[in-house]
JSON list of C-alpha atoms in Angstrom, two decimals:
[
{"chain": "A", "resi": 1, "resn": "MET", "atom": "CA", "xyz": [144.70, -21.50, 98.11]},
{"chain": "A", "resi": 2, "resn": "THR", "atom": "CA", "xyz": [143.37, -24.67, 98.63]},
{"chain": "A", "resi": 3, "resn": "ALA", "atom": "CA", "xyz": [139.71, -25.50, 97.70]},
{"chain": "A", "resi": 4, "resn": "ALA", "atom": "CA", "xyz": [137.04, -25.25, 100.87]},
{"chain": "A", "resi": 5, "resn": "THR", "atom": "CA", "xyz": [136.03, -28.91, 101.85]},
{"chain": "A", "resi": 6, "resn": "PRO", "atom": "CA", "xyz": [132.24, -29.73, 101.32]},
{"chain": "A", "resi": 7, "resn": "VAL", "atom": "CA", "xyz": [132.01, -28.94, 105.48]},
{"chain": "A", "resi": 8, "resn": "ALA", "atom": "CA", "xyz": [133.41, -25.52, 105.33]},
{"chain": "A", "resi": 9, "resn": "ARG", "atom": "CA", "xyz": [131.64, -24.29, 102.21]},
{"chain": "A", "resi": 10, "resn": "ALA", "atom": "CA", "xyz": [128.15, -25.38, 104.40]},
{"chain": "A", "resi": 11, "resn": "GLY", "atom": "CA", "xyz": [126.57, -22.35, 106.08]},
{"chain": "A", "resi": 12, "resn": "THR", "atom": "CA", "xyz": [124.16, -23.49, 107.76]},
{"chain": "A", "resi": 13, "resn": "ALA", "atom": "CA", "xyz": [124.19, -26.28, 110.50]},
{"chain": "A", "resi": 14, "resn": "ALA", "atom": "CA", "xyz": [122.01, -28.61, 108.65]},
{"chain": "A", "resi": 15, "resn": "GLY", "atom": "CA", "xyz": [124.57, -28.03, 105.51]},
{"chain": "A", "resi": 16, "resn": "ALA", "atom": "CA", "xyz": [127.30, -28.94, 108.48]},
{"chain": "A", "resi": 17, "resn": "TRP", "atom": "CA", "xyz": [125.95, -32.15, 109.42]},
{"chain": "A", "resi": 18, "resn": "SER", "atom": "CA", "xyz": [125.42, -32.98, 105.82]},
{"chain": "A", "resi": 19, "resn": "GLY", "atom": "CA", "xyz": [129.61, -32.67, 105.01]},
{"chain": "A", "resi": 20, "resn": "ALA", "atom": "CA", "xyz": [130.14, -34.44, 108.07]},
{"chain": "A", "resi": 21, "resn": "VAL", "atom": "CA", "xyz": [127.93, -37.24, 107.03]},
{"chain": "A", "resi": 22, "resn": "ARG", "atom": "CA", "xyz": [129.50, -37.46, 103.62]},
{"chain": "A", "resi": 23, "resn": "ALA", "atom": "CA", "xyz": [132.91, -37.09, 105.11]},
{"chain": "A", "resi": 24, "resn": "GLU", "atom": "CA", "xyz": [132.19, -40.21, 107.62]},
{"chain": "A", "resi": 25, "resn": "TRP", "atom": "CA", "xyz": [130.80, -42.24, 104.80]},
{"chain": "A", "resi": 26, "resn": "VAL", "atom": "CA", "xyz": [134.03, -41.95, 102.49]},
{"chain": "A", "resi": 27, "resn": "LYS", "atom": "CA", "xyz": [135.89, -42.54, 105.61]},
{"chain": "A", "resi": 28, "resn": "LEU", "atom": "CA", "xyz": [133.74, -46.16, 105.35]},
{"chain": "A", "resi": 29, "resn": "ARG", "atom": "CA", "xyz": [134.21, -46.71, 101.83]},
{"chain": "A", "resi": 30, "resn": "SER", "atom": "CA", "xyz": [137.26, -46.36, 101.67]},
{"chain": "A", "resi": 31, "resn": "LEU", "atom": "CA", "xyz": [139.09, -47.88, 104.68]},
{"chain": "A", "resi": 32, "resn": "ARG", "atom": "CA", "xyz": [139.67, -51.85, 104.12]},
{"chain": "A", "resi": 33, "resn": "SER", "atom": "CA", "xyz": [139.85, -52.64, 107.15]},
{"chain": "A", "resi": 34, "resn": "THR", "atom": "CA", "xyz": [136.37, -51.12, 107.54]},
{"chain": "A", "resi": 35, "resn": "VAL", "atom": "CA", "xyz": [134.92, -52.65, 104.18]},
{"chain": "A", "resi": 36, "resn": "ALA", "atom": "CA", "xyz": [135.72, -56.14, 105.33]},
{"chain": "A", "resi": 37, "resn": "SER", "atom": "CA", "xyz": [134.59, -55.80, 108.99]},
{"chain": "A", "resi": 38, "resn": "TYR", "atom": "CA", "xyz": [130.82, -54.90, 107.17]},
{"chain": "A", "resi": 39, "resn": "ALA", "atom": "CA", "xyz": [131.34, -57.56, 105.13]},
{"chain": "A", "resi": 40, "resn": "ALA", "atom": "CA", "xyz": [131.80, -59.85, 107.54]},
{"chain": "A", "resi": 41, "resn": "ILE", "atom": "CA", "xyz": [128.62, -58.37, 109.41]},
{"chain": "A", "resi": 42, "resn": "ALA", "atom": "CA", "xyz": [126.38, -59.32, 106.19]},
{"chain": "A", "resi": 43, "resn": "ALA", "atom": "CA", "xyz": [127.75, -62.59, 106.33]},
{"chain": "A", "resi": 44, "resn": "VAL", "atom": "CA", "xyz": [126.93, -62.90, 109.72]},
{"chain": "A", "resi": 45, "resn": "LEU", "atom": "CA", "xyz": [123.67, -61.28, 109.52]},
{"chain": "A", "resi": 46, "resn": "ALA", "atom": "CA", "xyz": [122.35, -63.47, 106.83]},
{"chain": "A", "resi": 47, "resn": "VAL", "atom": "CA", "xyz": [123.04, -66.84, 108.79]},
{"chain": "A", "resi": 48, "resn": "LEU", "atom": "CA", "xyz": [120.95, -64.98, 111.66]},
{"chain": "A", "resi": 49, "resn": "GLY", "atom": "CA", "xyz": [118.44, -63.49, 109.08]},
{"chain": "A", "resi": 50, "resn": "GLY", "atom": "CA", "xyz": [117.84, -67.44, 108.25]},
{"chain": "A", "resi": 51, "resn": "THR", "atom": "CA", "xyz": [117.67, -68.79, 111.93]},
{"chain": "A", "resi": 52, "resn": "TRP", "atom": "CA", "xyz": [115.01, -66.22, 112.69]},
{"chain": "A", "resi": 53, "resn": "LEU", "atom": "CA", "xyz": [112.86, -68.89, 110.67]},
{"chain": "A", "resi": 54, "resn": "THR", "atom": "CA", "xyz": [112.76, -71.51, 113.16]},
{"chain": "A", "resi": 55, "resn": "LEU", "atom": "CA", "xyz": [112.18, -69.89, 116.07]},
{"chain": "A", "resi": 56, "resn": "PRO", "atom": "CA", "xyz": [108.30, -70.48, 115.92]},
{"chain": "A", "resi": 57, "resn": "ASP", "atom": "CA", "xyz": [109.01, -74.04, 116.34]},
{"chain": "A", "resi": 58, "resn": "GLY", "atom": "CA", "xyz": [111.61, -73.53, 118.57]},
{"chain": "A", "resi": 59, "resn": "ASP", "atom": "CA", "xyz": [114.96, -75.28, 117.42]},
{"chain": "A", "resi": 60, "resn": "GLY", "atom": "CA", "xyz": [117.03, -72.08, 116.83]},
{"chain": "A", "resi": 61, "resn": "ALA", "atom": "CA", "xyz": [116.92, -70.35, 119.50]},
{"chain": "A", "resi": 62, "resn": "GLY", "atom": "CA", "xyz": [120.54, -71.41, 120.11]},
{"chain": "A", "resi": 63, "resn": "ALA", "atom": "CA", "xyz": [121.68, -70.61, 117.13]},
{"chain": "A", "resi": 64, "resn": "VAL", "atom": "CA", "xyz": [120.57, -66.79, 116.59]},
{"chain": "A", "resi": 65, "resn": "PHE", "atom": "CA", "xyz": [122.04, -66.50, 120.52]},
{"chain": "A", "resi": 66, "resn": "THR", "atom": "CA", "xyz": [125.17, -67.38, 118.64]},
{"chain": "A", "resi": 67, "resn": "ALA", "atom": "CA", "xyz": [124.58, -65.78, 115.42]},
{"chain": "A", "resi": 68, "resn": "LEU", "atom": "CA", "xyz": [123.83, -62.47, 117.36]},
{"chain": "A", "resi": 69, "resn": "LEU", "atom": "CA", "xyz": [126.86, -62.27, 120.15]},
{"chain": "A", "resi": 70, "resn": "LEU", "atom": "CA", "xyz": [129.14, -62.73, 116.91]},
{"chain": "A", "resi": 71, "resn": "ALA", "atom": "CA", "xyz": [127.26, -59.66, 115.20]},
{"chain": "A", "resi": 72, "resn": "GLU", "atom": "CA", "xyz": [127.35, -57.69, 118.55]},
{"chain": "A", "resi": 73, "resn": "LEU", "atom": "CA", "xyz": [130.78, -58.23, 118.40]},
{"chain": "A", "resi": 74, "resn": "LEU", "atom": "CA", "xyz": [131.70, -57.31, 114.79]},
{"chain": "A", "resi": 75, "resn": "VAL", "atom": "CA", "xyz": [129.41, -54.09, 114.91]},
{"chain": "A", "resi": 76, "resn": "ALA", "atom": "CA", "xyz": [130.97, -53.18, 118.24]},
{"chain": "A", "resi": 77, "resn": "ALA", "atom": "CA", "xyz": [134.59, -53.63, 117.31]},
{"chain": "A", "resi": 78, "resn": "THR", "atom": "CA", "xyz": [133.60, -52.09, 113.79]},
{"chain": "A", "resi": 79, "resn": "ALA", "atom": "CA", "xyz": [131.93, -49.22, 115.63]},
{"chain": "A", "resi": 80, "resn": "VAL", "atom": "CA", "xyz": [135.52, -48.21, 117.92]},
{"chain": "A", "resi": 81, "resn": "LEU", "atom": "CA", "xyz": [137.77, -48.52, 115.54]},
{"chain": "A", "resi": 82, "resn": "ALA", "atom": "CA", "xyz": [135.60, -45.69, 113.25]},
{"chain": "A", "resi": 83, "resn": "ALA", "atom": "CA", "xyz": [135.93, -43.33, 116.35]},
{"chain": "A", "resi": 84, "resn": "ALA", "atom": "CA", "xyz": [139.09, -44.89, 118.22]},
{"chain": "A", "resi": 85, "resn": "GLY", "atom": "CA", "xyz": [140.61, -45.53, 114.81]},
{"chain": "A", "resi": 86, "resn": "GLU", "atom": "CA", "xyz": [141.10, -41.96, 114.10]},
{"chain": "A", "resi": 87, "resn": "PHE", "atom": "CA", "xyz": [143.33, -41.37, 116.84]},
{"chain": "A", "resi": 88, "resn": "SER", "atom": "CA", "xyz": [145.75, -43.96, 116.40]},
{"chain": "A", "resi": 89, "resn": "ALA", "atom": "CA", "xyz": [146.12, -42.86, 113.13]},
{"chain": "A", "resi": 90, "resn": "ALA", "atom": "CA", "xyz": [146.08, -39.80, 114.22]},
{"chain": "A", "resi": 91, "resn": "THR", "atom": "CA", "xyz": [144.48, -38.21, 111.75]},
{"chain": "A", "resi": 92, "resn": "ALA", "atom": "CA", "xyz": [141.95, -36.67, 114.06]},
{"chain": "A", "resi": 93, "resn": "ARG", "atom": "CA", "xyz": [143.40, -32.86, 114.25]},
{"chain": "A", "resi": 94, "resn": "SER", "atom": "CA", "xyz": [142.13, -33.39, 110.95]},
{"chain": "A", "resi": 95, "resn": "THR", "atom": "CA", "xyz": [139.12, -34.42, 111.01]},
{"chain": "A", "resi": 96, "resn": "PHE", "atom": "CA", "xyz": [138.01, -31.81, 113.84]},
{"chain": "A", "resi": 97, "resn": "THR", "atom": "CA", "xyz": [140.35, -28.78, 111.71]},
{"chain": "A", "resi": 98, "resn": "ALA", "atom": "CA", "xyz": [137.88, -29.89, 108.66]},
{"chain": "A", "resi": 99, "resn": "VAL", "atom": "CA", "xyz": [134.65, -30.23, 111.27]},
{"chain": "A", "resi": 100, "resn": "PRO", "atom": "CA", "xyz": [135.39, -27.77, 114.18]},
{"chain": "A", "resi": 101, "resn": "ARG", "atom": "CA", "xyz": [131.81, -28.78, 116.05]},
{"chain": "A", "resi": 102, "resn": "ARG", "atom": "CA", "xyz": [133.25, -32.36, 117.55]},
{"chain": "A", "resi": 103, "resn": "THR", "atom": "CA", "xyz": [129.52, -33.04, 118.18]},
{"chain": "A", "resi": 104, "resn": "LEU", "atom": "CA", "xyz": [128.94, -33.23, 114.44]},
{"chain": "A", "resi": 105, "resn": "VAL", "atom": "CA", "xyz": [131.50, -35.28, 114.02]},
{"chain": "A", "resi": 106, "resn": "LEU", "atom": "CA", "xyz": [130.52, -37.78, 116.57]},
{"chain": "A", "resi": 107, "resn": "THR", "atom": "CA", "xyz": [126.60, -37.27, 115.18]},
{"chain": "A", "resi": 108, "resn": "ALA", "atom": "CA", "xyz": [127.49, -37.78, 111.88]},
{"chain": "A", "resi": 109, "resn": "LYS", "atom": "CA", "xyz": [129.69, -41.57, 112.45]},
{"chain": "A", "resi": 110, "resn": "LEU", "atom": "CA", "xyz": [126.28, -42.60, 114.77]},
{"chain": "A", "resi": 111, "resn": "ALA", "atom": "CA", "xyz": [124.29, -41.59, 111.54]},
{"chain": "A", "resi": 112, "resn": "VAL", "atom": "CA", "xyz": [126.74, -43.53, 108.84]},
{"chain": "A", "resi": 113, "resn": "HIS", "atom": "CA", "xyz": [127.67, -46.99, 111.06]},
{"chain": "A", "resi": 114, "resn": "GLY", "atom": "CA", "xyz": [124.05, -47.07, 112.55]},
{"chain": "A", "resi": 115, "resn": "GLY", "atom": "CA", "xyz": [122.56, -46.73, 109.04]},
{"chain": "A", "resi": 116, "resn": "ALA", "atom": "CA", "xyz": [124.84, -49.17, 107.76]},
{"chain": "A", "resi": 117, "resn": "VAL", "atom": "CA", "xyz": [124.36, -51.79, 110.12]},
{"chain": "A", "resi": 118, "resn": "LEU", "atom": "CA", "xyz": [120.07, -51.24, 109.24]},
{"chain": "A", "resi": 119, "resn": "VAL", "atom": "CA", "xyz": [120.85, -51.49, 105.67]},
{"chain": "A", "resi": 120, "resn": "LEU", "atom": "CA", "xyz": [122.82, -54.70, 106.17]},
{"chain": "A", "resi": 121, "resn": "LEU", "atom": "CA", "xyz": [120.21, -55.99, 108.59]},
{"chain": "A", "resi": 122, "resn": "VAL", "atom": "CA", "xyz": [117.29, -56.24, 106.17]},
{"chain": "A", "resi": 123, "resn": "LEU", "atom": "CA", "xyz": [119.35, -57.23, 103.50]},
{"chain": "A", "resi": 124, "resn": "GLY", "atom": "CA", "xyz": [120.33, -60.00, 105.81]},
{"chain": "A", "resi": 125, "resn": "ALA", "atom": "CA", "xyz": [116.93, -61.07, 106.56]},
{"chain": "A", "resi": 126, "resn": "ALA", "atom": "CA", "xyz": [115.84, -60.94, 103.13]},
{"chain": "A", "resi": 127, "resn": "ALA", "atom": "CA", "xyz": [119.03, -63.27, 102.40]},
{"chain": "A", "resi": 128, "resn": "GLY", "atom": "CA", "xyz": [118.01, -65.59, 105.12]},
{"chain": "A", "resi": 129, "resn": "THR", "atom": "CA", "xyz": [115.20, -65.46, 104.35]},
{"chain": "A", "resi": 130, "resn": "VAL", "atom": "CA", "xyz": [115.81, -66.84, 100.67]},
{"chain": "A", "resi": 131, "resn": "LEU", "atom": "CA", "xyz": [118.88, -69.16, 101.82]},
{"chain": "A", "resi": 132, "resn": "ALA", "atom": "CA", "xyz": [116.66, -71.31, 104.65]},
{"chain": "A", "resi": 133, "resn": "THR", "atom": "CA", "xyz": [113.51, -71.43, 102.22]},
{"chain": "A", "resi": 134, "resn": "LEU", "atom": "CA", "xyz": [115.91, -73.00, 99.78]},
{"chain": "A", "resi": 135, "resn": "THR", "atom": "CA", "xyz": [117.86, -75.12, 102.59]},
{"chain": "A", "resi": 136, "resn": "ALA", "atom": "CA", "xyz": [115.25, -76.15, 105.09]},
{"chain": "A", "resi": 137, "resn": "PRO", "atom": "CA", "xyz": [112.20, -75.52, 103.48]},
{"chain": "A", "resi": 138, "resn": "GLU", "atom": "CA", "xyz": [110.56, -78.43, 106.11]},
{"chain": "A", "resi": 139, "resn": "VAL", "atom": "CA", "xyz": [111.91, -75.89, 109.33]},
{"chain": "A", "resi": 140, "resn": "ALA", "atom": "CA", "xyz": [111.36, -72.55, 107.73]},
{"chain": "A", "resi": 141, "resn": "GLY", "atom": "CA", "xyz": [109.00, -70.99, 108.84]},
{"chain": "A", "resi": 142, "resn": "SER", "atom": "CA", "xyz": [106.70, -67.34, 107.93]},
{"chain": "A", "resi": 143, "resn": "PRO", "atom": "CA", "xyz": [109.40, -64.19, 108.01]},
{"chain": "A", "resi": 144, "resn": "LEU", "atom": "CA", "xyz": [105.96, -62.39, 109.51]},
{"chain": "A", "resi": 145, "resn": "HIS", "atom": "CA", "xyz": [105.47, -65.13, 112.46]},
{"chain": "A", "resi": 146, "resn": "PRO", "atom": "CA", "xyz": [105.15, -62.97, 115.84]},
{"chain": "A", "resi": 147, "resn": "LEU", "atom": "CA", "xyz": [108.25, -64.39, 117.18]},
{"chain": "A", "resi": 148, "resn": "VAL", "atom": "CA", "xyz": [110.00, -63.81, 113.82]},
{"chain": "A", "resi": 149, "resn": "LEU", "atom": "CA", "xyz": [109.21, -60.14, 113.64]},
{"chain": "A", "resi": 150, "resn": "ARG", "atom": "CA", "xyz": [109.58, -59.48, 117.25]},
{"chain": "A", "resi": 151, "resn": "ALA", "atom": "CA", "xyz": [113.09, -61.12, 117.03]},
{"chain": "A", "resi": 152, "resn": "ALA", "atom": "CA", "xyz": [114.28, -59.15, 114.12]},
{"chain": "A", "resi": 153, "resn": "ALA", "atom": "CA", "xyz": [112.66, -55.45, 115.29]},
{"chain": "A", "resi": 154, "resn": "GLY", "atom": "CA", "xyz": [114.84, -56.37, 118.87]},
{"chain": "A", "resi": 155, "resn": "THR", "atom": "CA", "xyz": [117.72, -56.94, 117.03]},
{"chain": "A", "resi": 156, "resn": "ALA", "atom": "CA", "xyz": [117.53, -53.99, 114.33]},
{"chain": "A", "resi": 157, "resn": "LEU", "atom": "CA", "xyz": [117.23, -51.71, 118.14]},
{"chain": "A", "resi": 158, "resn": "ALA", "atom": "CA", "xyz": [120.09, -53.75, 119.77]},
{"chain": "A", "resi": 159, "resn": "LEU", "atom": "CA", "xyz": [122.55, -53.70, 117.32]},
{"chain": "A", "resi": 160, "resn": "VAL", "atom": "CA", "xyz": [121.86, -49.62, 116.53]},
{"chain": "A", "resi": 161, "resn": "CYS", "atom": "CA", "xyz": [122.80, -49.28, 120.82]},
{"chain": "A", "resi": 162, "resn": "VAL", "atom": "CA", "xyz": [125.55, -51.71, 120.16]},
{"chain": "A", "resi": 163, "resn": "VAL", "atom": "CA", "xyz": [126.74, -48.94, 117.48]},
{"chain": "A", "resi": 164, "resn": "ALA", "atom": "CA", "xyz": [126.56, -46.02, 119.72]},
{"chain": "A", "resi": 165, "resn": "ILE", "atom": "CA", "xyz": [128.37, -47.52, 122.75]},
{"chain": "A", "resi": 166, "resn": "GLY", "atom": "CA", "xyz": [130.98, -48.95, 120.69]},
{"chain": "A", "resi": 167, "resn": "ILE", "atom": "CA", "xyz": [131.67, -45.34, 119.15]},
{"chain": "A", "resi": 168, "resn": "ALA", "atom": "CA", "xyz": [131.02, -43.94, 122.23]},
{"chain": "A", "resi": 169, "resn": "ALA", "atom": "CA", "xyz": [133.89, -45.84, 123.88]},
{"chain": "A", "resi": 170, "resn": "GLY", "atom": "CA", "xyz": [136.25, -45.47, 121.02]},
{"chain": "A", "resi": 171, "resn": "THR", "atom": "CA", "xyz": [136.19, -42.01, 121.89]},
{"chain": "A", "resi": 172, "resn": "LEU", "atom": "CA", "xyz": [136.34, -41.89, 125.62]},
{"chain": "A", "resi": 173, "resn": "THR", "atom": "CA", "xyz": [139.49, -44.50, 125.18]},
{"chain": "A", "resi": 174, "resn": "ARG", "atom": "CA", "xyz": [141.45, -43.67, 122.34]},
{"chain": "A", "resi": 175, "resn": "SER", "atom": "CA", "xyz": [142.51, -46.61, 122.08]},
{"chain": "A", "resi": 176, "resn": "PRO", "atom": "CA", "xyz": [140.93, -49.87, 119.06]},
{"chain": "A", "resi": 177, "resn": "ALA", "atom": "CA", "xyz": [142.23, -52.56, 121.93]},
{"chain": "A", "resi": 178, "resn": "GLY", "atom": "CA", "xyz": [140.67, -50.78, 124.86]},
{"chain": "A", "resi": 179, "resn": "GLY", "atom": "CA", "xyz": [137.14, -50.02, 123.48]},
{"chain": "A", "resi": 180, "resn": "VAL", "atom": "CA", "xyz": [137.17, -53.21, 122.00]},
{"chain": "A", "resi": 181, "resn": "GLY", "atom": "CA", "xyz": [137.70, -54.77, 125.44]},
{"chain": "A", "resi": 182, "resn": "VAL", "atom": "CA", "xyz": [135.22, -52.30, 127.52]},
{"chain": "A", "resi": 183, "resn": "THR", "atom": "CA", "xyz": [131.98, -53.16, 124.72]},
{"chain": "A", "resi": 184, "resn": "LEU", "atom": "CA", "xyz": [133.30, -56.50, 125.14]},
{"chain": "A", "resi": 185, "resn": "ALA", "atom": "CA", "xyz": [133.05, -56.69, 129.26]},
{"chain": "A", "resi": 186, "resn": "LEU", "atom": "CA", "xyz": [129.52, -54.64, 128.50]},
{"chain": "A", "resi": 187, "resn": "LEU", "atom": "CA", "xyz": [127.89, -56.72, 125.80]},
{"chain": "A", "resi": 188, "resn": "VAL", "atom": "CA", "xyz": [129.13, -60.64, 125.38]},
{"chain": "A", "resi": 189, "resn": "LEU", "atom": "CA", "xyz": [130.48, -61.41, 129.06]},
{"chain": "A", "resi": 190, "resn": "PRO", "atom": "CA", "xyz": [126.93, -60.55, 130.85]},
{"chain": "A", "resi": 191, "resn": "ALA", "atom": "CA", "xyz": [125.48, -62.86, 128.43]},
{"chain": "A", "resi": 192, "resn": "VAL", "atom": "CA", "xyz": [128.12, -65.83, 128.22]},
{"chain": "A", "resi": 193, "resn": "VAL", "atom": "CA", "xyz": [129.06, -65.88, 131.97]},
{"chain": "A", "resi": 194, "resn": "VAL", "atom": "CA", "xyz": [126.31, -64.93, 134.65]},
{"chain": "A", "resi": 195, "resn": "THR", "atom": "CA", "xyz": [127.56, -64.41, 137.89]},
{"chain": "A", "resi": 196, "resn": "ALA", "atom": "CA", "xyz": [125.48, -62.12, 139.37]},
{"chain": "A", "resi": 197, "resn": "PRO", "atom": "CA", "xyz": [122.22, -62.49, 136.63]},
{"chain": "A", "resi": 198, "resn": "ARG", "atom": "CA", "xyz": [120.10, -59.93, 139.08]},
{"chain": "A", "resi": 199, "resn": "VAL", "atom": "CA", "xyz": [123.17, -57.75, 138.71]},
{"chain": "A", "resi": 200, "resn": "THR", "atom": "CA", "xyz": [123.92, -57.85, 134.88]},
{"chain": "A", "resi": 201, "resn": "ALA", "atom": "CA", "xyz": [120.37, -58.26, 134.08]},
{"chain": "A", "resi": 202, "resn": "PHE", "atom": "CA", "xyz": [120.93, -53.95, 133.79]},
{"chain": "A", "resi": 203, "resn": "LEU", "atom": "CA", "xyz": [124.09, -54.61, 131.74]},
{"chain": "A", "resi": 204, "resn": "PRO", "atom": "CA", "xyz": [123.44, -54.14, 127.82]},
{"chain": "A", "resi": 205, "resn": "GLY", "atom": "CA", "xyz": [124.36, -58.07, 126.48]},
{"chain": "A", "resi": 206, "resn": "ARG", "atom": "CA", "xyz": [121.61, -59.22, 128.51]},
{"chain": "A", "resi": 207, "resn": "ALA", "atom": "CA", "xyz": [119.17, -56.56, 127.89]},
{"chain": "A", "resi": 208, "resn": "VAL", "atom": "CA", "xyz": [119.77, -57.24, 123.91]},
{"chain": "A", "resi": 209, "resn": "GLU", "atom": "CA", "xyz": [119.03, -60.82, 125.65]},
{"chain": "A", "resi": 210, "resn": "ALA", "atom": "CA", "xyz": [115.42, -59.59, 126.64]},
{"chain": "A", "resi": 211, "resn": "LEU", "atom": "CA", "xyz": [114.81, -57.65, 124.02]},
{"chain": "A", "resi": 212, "resn": "VAL", "atom": "CA", "xyz": [115.00, -60.43, 121.33]},
{"chain": "A", "resi": 213, "resn": "PHE", "atom": "CA", "xyz": [113.95, -63.72, 123.10]},
{"chain": "A", "resi": 214, "resn": "THR", "atom": "CA", "xyz": [111.07, -64.43, 124.76]},
{"chain": "A", "resi": 215, "resn": "ASP", "atom": "CA", "xyz": [111.21, -67.93, 126.24]},
{"chain": "A", "resi": 216, "resn": "ARG", "atom": "CA", "xyz": [114.28, -67.80, 128.46]},
{"chain": "A", "resi": 217, "resn": "PRO", "atom": "CA", "xyz": [113.74, -69.00, 131.82]},
{"chain": "A", "resi": 218, "resn": "PRO", "atom": "CA", "xyz": [112.29, -67.66, 135.20]},
{"chain": "A", "resi": 219, "resn": "ALA", "atom": "CA", "xyz": [116.05, -67.98, 136.36]},
{"chain": "A", "resi": 220, "resn": "ALA", "atom": "CA", "xyz": [117.80, -66.12, 134.52]},
{"chain": "A", "resi": 221, "resn": "HIS", "atom": "CA", "xyz": [116.73, -63.13, 136.00]},
{"chain": "A", "resi": 222, "resn": "LEU", "atom": "CA", "xyz": [116.27, -61.34, 132.61]},
{"chain": "A", "resi": 223, "resn": "LEU", "atom": "CA", "xyz": [114.43, -57.95, 132.41]},
{"chain": "A", "resi": 224, "resn": "PRO", "atom": "CA", "xyz": [110.93, -57.35, 130.72]},
{"chain": "A", "resi": 225, "resn": "PRO", "atom": "CA", "xyz": [110.98, -56.55, 127.43]},
{"chain": "A", "resi": 226, "resn": "MET", "atom": "CA", "xyz": [109.77, -52.59, 127.86]},
{"chain": "A", "resi": 227, "resn": "ALA", "atom": "CA", "xyz": [112.30, -52.21, 130.83]},
{"chain": "A", "resi": 228, "resn": "ALA", "atom": "CA", "xyz": [115.30, -53.80, 128.64]},
{"chain": "A", "resi": 229, "resn": "ILE", "atom": "CA", "xyz": [114.22, -51.43, 125.69]},
{"chain": "A", "resi": 230, "resn": "ALA", "atom": "CA", "xyz": [114.84, -48.27, 128.57]},
{"chain": "A", "resi": 231, "resn": "VAL", "atom": "CA", "xyz": [117.42, -49.65, 129.59]},
{"chain": "A", "resi": 232, "resn": "LEU", "atom": "CA", "xyz": [119.37, -50.56, 126.71]},
{"chain": "A", "resi": 233, "resn": "VAL", "atom": "CA", "xyz": [118.41, -47.23, 124.92]},
{"chain": "A", "resi": 234, "resn": "GLY", "atom": "CA", "xyz": [119.16, -45.14, 127.91]},
{"chain": "A", "resi": 235, "resn": "GLU", "atom": "CA", "xyz": [122.48, -46.58, 128.84]},
{"chain": "A", "resi": 236, "resn": "ALA", "atom": "CA", "xyz": [123.49, -45.76, 124.78]},
{"chain": "A", "resi": 237, "resn": "VAL", "atom": "CA", "xyz": [122.23, -42.31, 125.22]},
{"chain": "A", "resi": 238, "resn": "VAL", "atom": "CA", "xyz": [124.46, -41.98, 128.26]},
{"chain": "A", "resi": 239, "resn": "ALA", "atom": "CA", "xyz": [127.36, -43.11, 126.72]},
{"chain": "A", "resi": 240, "resn": "VAL", "atom": "CA", "xyz": [127.21, -40.99, 123.66]},
{"chain": "A", "resi": 241, "resn": "LEU", "atom": "CA", "xyz": [126.67, -37.92, 125.90]},
{"chain": "A", "resi": 242, "resn": "VAL", "atom": "CA", "xyz": [129.36, -38.54, 128.16]},
{"chain": "A", "resi": 243, "resn": "ALA", "atom": "CA", "xyz": [131.77, -38.89, 125.03]},
{"chain": "A", "resi": 244, "resn": "ALA", "atom": "CA", "xyz": [130.42, -35.65, 123.31]},
{"chain": "A", "resi": 245, "resn": "VAL", "atom": "CA", "xyz": [131.03, -34.27, 126.47]},
{"chain": "A", "resi": 246, "resn": "VAL", "atom": "CA", "xyz": [134.44, -35.42, 126.74]},
{"chain": "A", "resi": 247, "resn": "LEU", "atom": "CA", "xyz": [135.28, -34.77, 123.10]},
{"chain": "A", "resi": 248, "resn": "ARG", "atom": "CA", "xyz": [134.90, -31.23, 123.56]},
{"chain": "A", "resi": 249, "resn": "ARG", "atom": "CA", "xyz": [137.33, -30.93, 126.27]},
{"chain": "A", "resi": 250, "resn": "ARG", "atom": "CA", "xyz": [139.95, -32.54, 124.84]},
{"chain": "A", "resi": 251, "resn": "ASP", "atom": "CA", "xyz": [142.35, -30.69, 123.22]},
{"chain": "A", "resi": 252, "resn": "VAL", "atom": "CA", "xyz": [142.75, -33.36, 119.88]}
]
């Protein structure tokens, strides 16, 4: 008789979910590609943390925008791979055999990867503050400046929503390439190629821009901050709910 998995031994819903979380954490730590992706994310977030400190002087908005787009893309790609990789590697069946309630697997991925991004964001902000203070003390502002705090809070919310959208896209497409393509179209392209700003303002990429930046001109047609939060969170929630429904109805 084989030993039961941690999830199989858990008798309660909370125990089953904690077992699923532990399993996802093991996957995160054991996959070299995922570890490498998070190392790259950590480096970008450290740069982002340092450039935040130039926001009060108005000189760092361009650098923050570029670093934020890169962070979004890396976070989204990692989240897509966390979900779609199991289907492309044919390990999804084993995962769902160990955890029959598929929504537990989905929410465990959200918790582990969302939590990892938040931890890296805090560490990146701290590392960026130290680097900016040491390398450019004449332009580095206070990490407690209202603009810096707003950028940090907005980035945290934005990246968690990006994790949710990426995992949902990976679950729905079951293809790393397809999932990354979908998230690229939703997150990065609208912020770079704005051809219909009043329409693309409601896409996640430009909602993130409205959430983090306060100095965009009226011609950009960005949403007000609270509306941007509602749009971004709403789209992330809808994406996860659709992924959960589709995941439960599939054979694998």
